[in-house]
Amino acid sequence: MPSGLVALALGGFGIGLTEFLIAGLLPQVASSFAVSEAAAGWLISGYALSVAVGAIALTAATARLPRKAVLVGLVALFVLGNLLSAVAPSYPVMLLGRIVAALCHGSFFGIGSLVARSLVAPEKKSRAVAVMFAGLTLANVLGVPFGALVGERWGWRAAFWAVTAIGVLALAGIAALVPDGAGETRPPTATGHSDSAPADSLRAQFRAFRSWQVWLTLTATSLSYGGMFGAFSYIAYTFTEVGGFSPSDVAWLLMVYGVGLVVGNLVGGRAADHDRDRALVLALLGLAVTLAVFGLLAGSATASVILVFLMGLFGFASVPGMITRVTDFAHGAALAASANVSASNIGNALGAWLGGLAITAGLGYTAPLYVGAGIVLISVIVMAVAARQANSPARQTDHCL
């Protein structure tokens, strides 16, 4: 495994920690700044919105710059944001720090995925992306308990100092270990033709969105994330109100889910390198079935443990393949890779909203699971259409708009 991939994974781990650890620190932060729980919640929702905006804005603004230099700059921005949070004298400064840190999130994973795939042989590109995202999935497992543990022992500011230190290590690692010029040459297109020059102009970046395949992949990404996180947003209620678990059990159940994410990410990357479209359709179909069965068997403690693991496994098994697919059809345009991150965040918001509507309508705490299954099933259909179209005799046209 190239050492540059390790550095990228460390950066992903730090960014993931920043996103997830705040959930375990909200009570302390709210008390420290004397703000309401609702106001403190903006440290989470404000971060998510900034990810969606930053993914497009920063990638477009840095289109002509060397990708390694952009990654170093993005991690520096991440360090600055967490440093602001660690020393924040007031709630507005704390929120500003969260926003600054979030701006780099989408661009880092979008551009980083292109750099990661350039460090390995073409037949291992999805596995390389999976390695980079392994840092993010590991942070999902450790983020909340890490924040809660450090915050309890040394205060919430210590957690942000720790993430700042991880960011500094990642910055140094990327600067030293990622080769100059990595990710600069566009990967082969989905039709097998190679490109001789990088897509380094803003016009070329936007030209990638003329491809139907790019839009179909972004749609499938958004729907798959929406279905999974629509169910995940209310999973604690499903565990306690339907499954009979105690509130103290929720933490380890979420870790089971996180382990599923880690396994699914790595298995999905390998499967996508073998037969990408088939792997994506099967992963999405597996997620839809898992959510539906979870809704039926949520009253069983044993089934809940197994199904929440499978929910994480199938939920993240599609991520590496989706990213390499969208960048292949976008001819290596970093903006398309970052748009994939934005699409996932939009899906998260949509899924959580629809799941909340189902609960408000009195359909019970298993309703988000069924809603999620329905959303993911639409994603399966979209992905199947995309795969069929990509394999049709007319695929050489790339089905441009």
XYZ file of N, CA and C in Angstrom, residues 160-249:
270
model
N -10.940 18.947 20.701
C -10.618 19.701 19.489
C -9.106 19.925 19.356
N -8.399 20.045 20.493
C -6.941 20.110 20.417
C -6.383 18.809 19.847
N -6.955 17.668 20.271
C -6.501 16.370 19.772
C -6.721 16.255 18.267
N -7.888 16.695 17.786
C -8.170 16.633 16.348
C -7.260 17.592 15.584
N -6.965 18.737 16.177
C -6.025 19.668 15.546
C -4.659 19.013 15.362
N -4.213 18.287 16.385
C -2.923 17.601 16.294
C -2.943 16.533 15.195
N -4.045 15.800 15.092
C -4.170 14.799 14.026
C -4.103 15.485 12.662
N -4.740 16.656 12.559
C -4.701 17.408 11.313
C -3.293 17.836 10.932
N -2.513 18.239 11.912
C -1.128 18.637 11.642
C -0.321 17.443 11.140
N -0.529 16.273 11.762
C 0.162 15.059 11.314
C -0.237 14.692 9.888
N -1.542 14.798 9.585
C -2.015 14.484 8.236
C -1.434 15.450 7.224
N -1.379 16.729 7.581
C -0.818 17.733 6.679
C 0.633 17.410 6.359
N 1.413 17.092 7.402
C 2.819 16.754 7.188
C 2.949 15.482 6.355
N 2.091 14.499 6.624
C 2.144 13.245 5.886
C 1.837 13.422 4.412
N 0.797 14.190 4.108
C 0.429 14.420 2.708
C 1.533 15.183 1.984
N 2.094 16.200 2.657
C 3.160 16.988 2.042
C 4.396 16.143 1.755
N 4.687 15.178 2.647
C 5.913 14.399 2.502
C 5.729 13.126 1.686
N 4.557 12.502 1.759
C 4.395 11.155 1.212
C 3.614 11.077 -0.097
N 2.756 12.052 -0.367
C 2.017 12.035 -1.636
C 2.925 12.607 -2.726
N 3.173 11.872 -3.797
C 4.090 12.345 -4.845
C 3.586 13.626 -5.513
N 4.513 14.476 -5.900
C 4.146 15.660 -6.675
C 3.517 15.224 -7.993
N 2.466 15.891 -8.389
C 1.797 15.565 -9.640
C 0.797 14.441 -9.534
N 0.612 13.881 -8.323
C -0.351 12.792 -8.154
C -1.754 13.270 -8.474
N -2.466 12.482 -9.287
C -3.838 12.822 -9.628
C -3.984 13.858 -10.718
N -2.862 14.294 -11.308
C -2.940 15.356 -12.311
C -3.419 14.853 -13.665
N -3.098 13.599 -14.023
C -3.540 13.051 -15.300
C -4.894 12.401 -15.125
N -5.794 12.720 -16.012
C -7.143 12.164 -15.905
C -7.136 10.650 -16.077
N -7.974 9.950 -15.307
C -8.077 8.498 -15.465
C -8.778 8.165 -16.778
N -8.722 6.890 -17.202
C -9.445 6.496 -18.409
C -10.931 6.776 -18.274
N -11.582 7.064 -19.360
C -13.024 7.274 -19.320
C -13.729 5.946 -19.140
N -15.022 6.015 -18.885
C -15.793 4.792 -18.655
C -15.861 3.936 -19.913
N -15.602 4.527 -21.070
C -15.653 3.750 -22.315
C -14.296 3.173 -22.676
N -13.304 3.391 -21.810
C -12.001 2.774 -22.028
C -10.979 3.661 -22.703
N -11.349 4.877 -23.117
C -10.410 5.774 -23.772
C -9.682 6.605 -22.729
N -8.407 6.818 -22.918
C -7.640 7.616 -21.968
C -7.569 9.057 -22.442
N -7.340 9.953 -21.486
C -7.236 11.376 -21.800
C -5.808 11.820 -21.523
N -5.284 12.681 -22.328
C -3.887 13.070 -22.224
C -3.659 14.291 -21.354
N -4.704 15.031 -21.027
C -4.529 16.254 -20.247
C -5.522 16.298 -19.102
N -5.118 16.917 -17.995
C -6.024 17.011 -16.860
C -7.168 17.972 -17.126
N -8.280 17.716 -16.478
C -9.435 18.611 -16.619
C -9.230 19.783 -15.671
N -8.359 20.722 -16.064
C -7.910 21.746 -15.124
C -8.603 23.096 -15.309
N -9.517 23.228 -16.235
C -10.227 24.491 -16.374
C -11.625 24.354 -15.798
N -12.163 25.472 -15.334
C -13.493 25.442 -14.741
C -14.532 25.030 -15.773
N -14.321 25.441 -17.009
C -15.250 25.060 -18.075
C -15.233 23.548 -18.278
N -14.033 22.964 -18.251
C -13.924 21.513 -18.414
C -14.554 20.790 -17.234
N -14.418 21.382 -16.034
C -15.021 20.777 -14.842
C -16.544 20.694 -15.003
N -17.146 21.781 -15.454
C -18.602 21.791 -15.605
C -19.059 20.974 -16.813
N -18.184 20.823 -17.807
C -18.551 20.033 -18.976
C -18.825 18.582 -18.591
N -18.211 18.132 -17.505
C -18.421 16.753 -17.056
C -19.884 16.476 -16.730
N -20.622 17.522 -16.371
C -22.012 17.338 -15.969
C -22.963 17.239 -17.176
N -22.399 17.200 -18.373
C -23.218 16.947 -19.558
C -23.519 15.457 -19.703
N -22.834 14.624 -18.947
C -23.004 13.179 -19.051
C -24.194 12.700 -18.226
N -25.088 11.957 -18.882
C -26.209 11.352 -18.155
C -25.699 10.415 -17.069
N -24.599 9.718 -17.347
C -24.078 8.766 -16.377
C -23.627 9.453 -15.096
N -23.068 10.636 -15.210
C -22.691 11.392 -14.011
C -23.926 11.699 -13.174
N -24.989 12.174 -13.830
C -26.207 12.537 -13.100
C -26.894 11.316 -12.506
N -26.896 10.214 -13.235
C -27.497 8.992 -12.703
C -26.725 8.492 -11.479
N -25.408 8.573 -11.545
C -24.599 8.130 -10.403
C -24.798 9.044 -9.203
N -24.839 10.346 -9.415
C -25.080 11.286 -8.314
C -26.464 11.047 -7.699
N -27.446 10.768 -8.544
C -28.802 10.497 -8.038
C -28.822 9.227 -7.194
N -28.160 8.180 -7.691
C -28.096 6.926 -6.931
C -27.376 7.128 -5.602
N -26.314 7.917 -5.604
C -25.592 8.213 -4.367
C -26.490 8.911 -3.364
N -27.173 9.957 -3.826
C -28.041 10.734 -2.932
C -29.154 9.874 -2.342
N -29.764 9.038 -3.162
C -30.865 8.193 -2.692
C -30.379 7.103 -1.739
N -29.229 6.523 -2.030
C -28.727 5.460 -1.154
C -28.364 6.011 0.210
N -27.700 7.169 0.246
C -27.388 7.807 1.527
C -28.664 8.237 2.234
N -29.611 8.776 1.458
C -30.865 9.230 2.063
C -31.611 8.099 2.738
N -31.647 6.942 2.086
C -32.332 5.799 2.674
C -31.651 5.304 3.930
N -30.314 5.199 3.877
C -29.599 4.679 5.040
C -29.643 5.636 6.222
N -29.340 6.919 5.975
C -29.278 7.858 7.079
C -30.664 8.323 7.517
N -31.651 8.188 6.640
C -33.015 8.445 7.090
C -33.417 7.463 8.168
N -33.007 6.203 8.012
C -33.261 5.184 9.034
C -32.327 5.362 10.222
N -31.043 5.659 9.944
C -30.046 5.771 11.004
C -30.342 6.939 11.946
N -30.913 8.025 11.424
C -31.170 9.212 12.253
C -32.068 8.902 13.446
N -32.914 7.902 13.315
C -33.875 7.587 14.383
C -33.651 6.190 14.953
N -32.464 5.627 14.683
C -32.208 4.241 15.074
C -32.187 4.065 16.587
N -31.770 5.114 17.328
C -31.751 5.006 18.794
C -33.162 4.782 19.328
N -34.153 5.469 18.739
C -35.548 5.274 19.156
C -36.022 3.863 18.790
N -35.587 3.378 17.640
C -35.973 2.024 17.237
C -35.427 0.999 18.237
N -34.173 1.195 18.639
C -33.570 0.276 19.605
C -34.297 0.287 20.949
N -34.564 1.476 21.469
C -35.109 1.570 22.831
C -36.624 1.387 22.886
N -37.341 1.928 21.907
C -38.803 1.887 21.960
C -39.390 0.625 21.338
N -38.656 0.003 20.419
C -39.161 -1.197 19.743
C -38.363 -2.435 20.160
N -37.039 -2.316 20.163
C -36.193 -3.466 20.454
C -36.054 -3.796 21.922
N -36.444 -2.853 22.795
C -36.360 -3.108 24.229
C -34.981 -2.914 24.822
N -34.071 -2.298 24.081
C -32.745 -2.018 24.628
C -32.809 -0.833 25.589
N -31.868 -0.789 26.516
C -31.771 0.360 27.412
C -30.998 1.477 26.720
N -31.169 2.720 27.139
C -30.410 3.822 26.524
C -28.905 3.603 26.576
N -28.416 2.932 27.618
C -26.973 2.699 27.728
C -26.464 1.712 26.682
N -27.366 0.921 26.094
C -26.974 -0.046 25.058
C -26.733 0.612 23.705
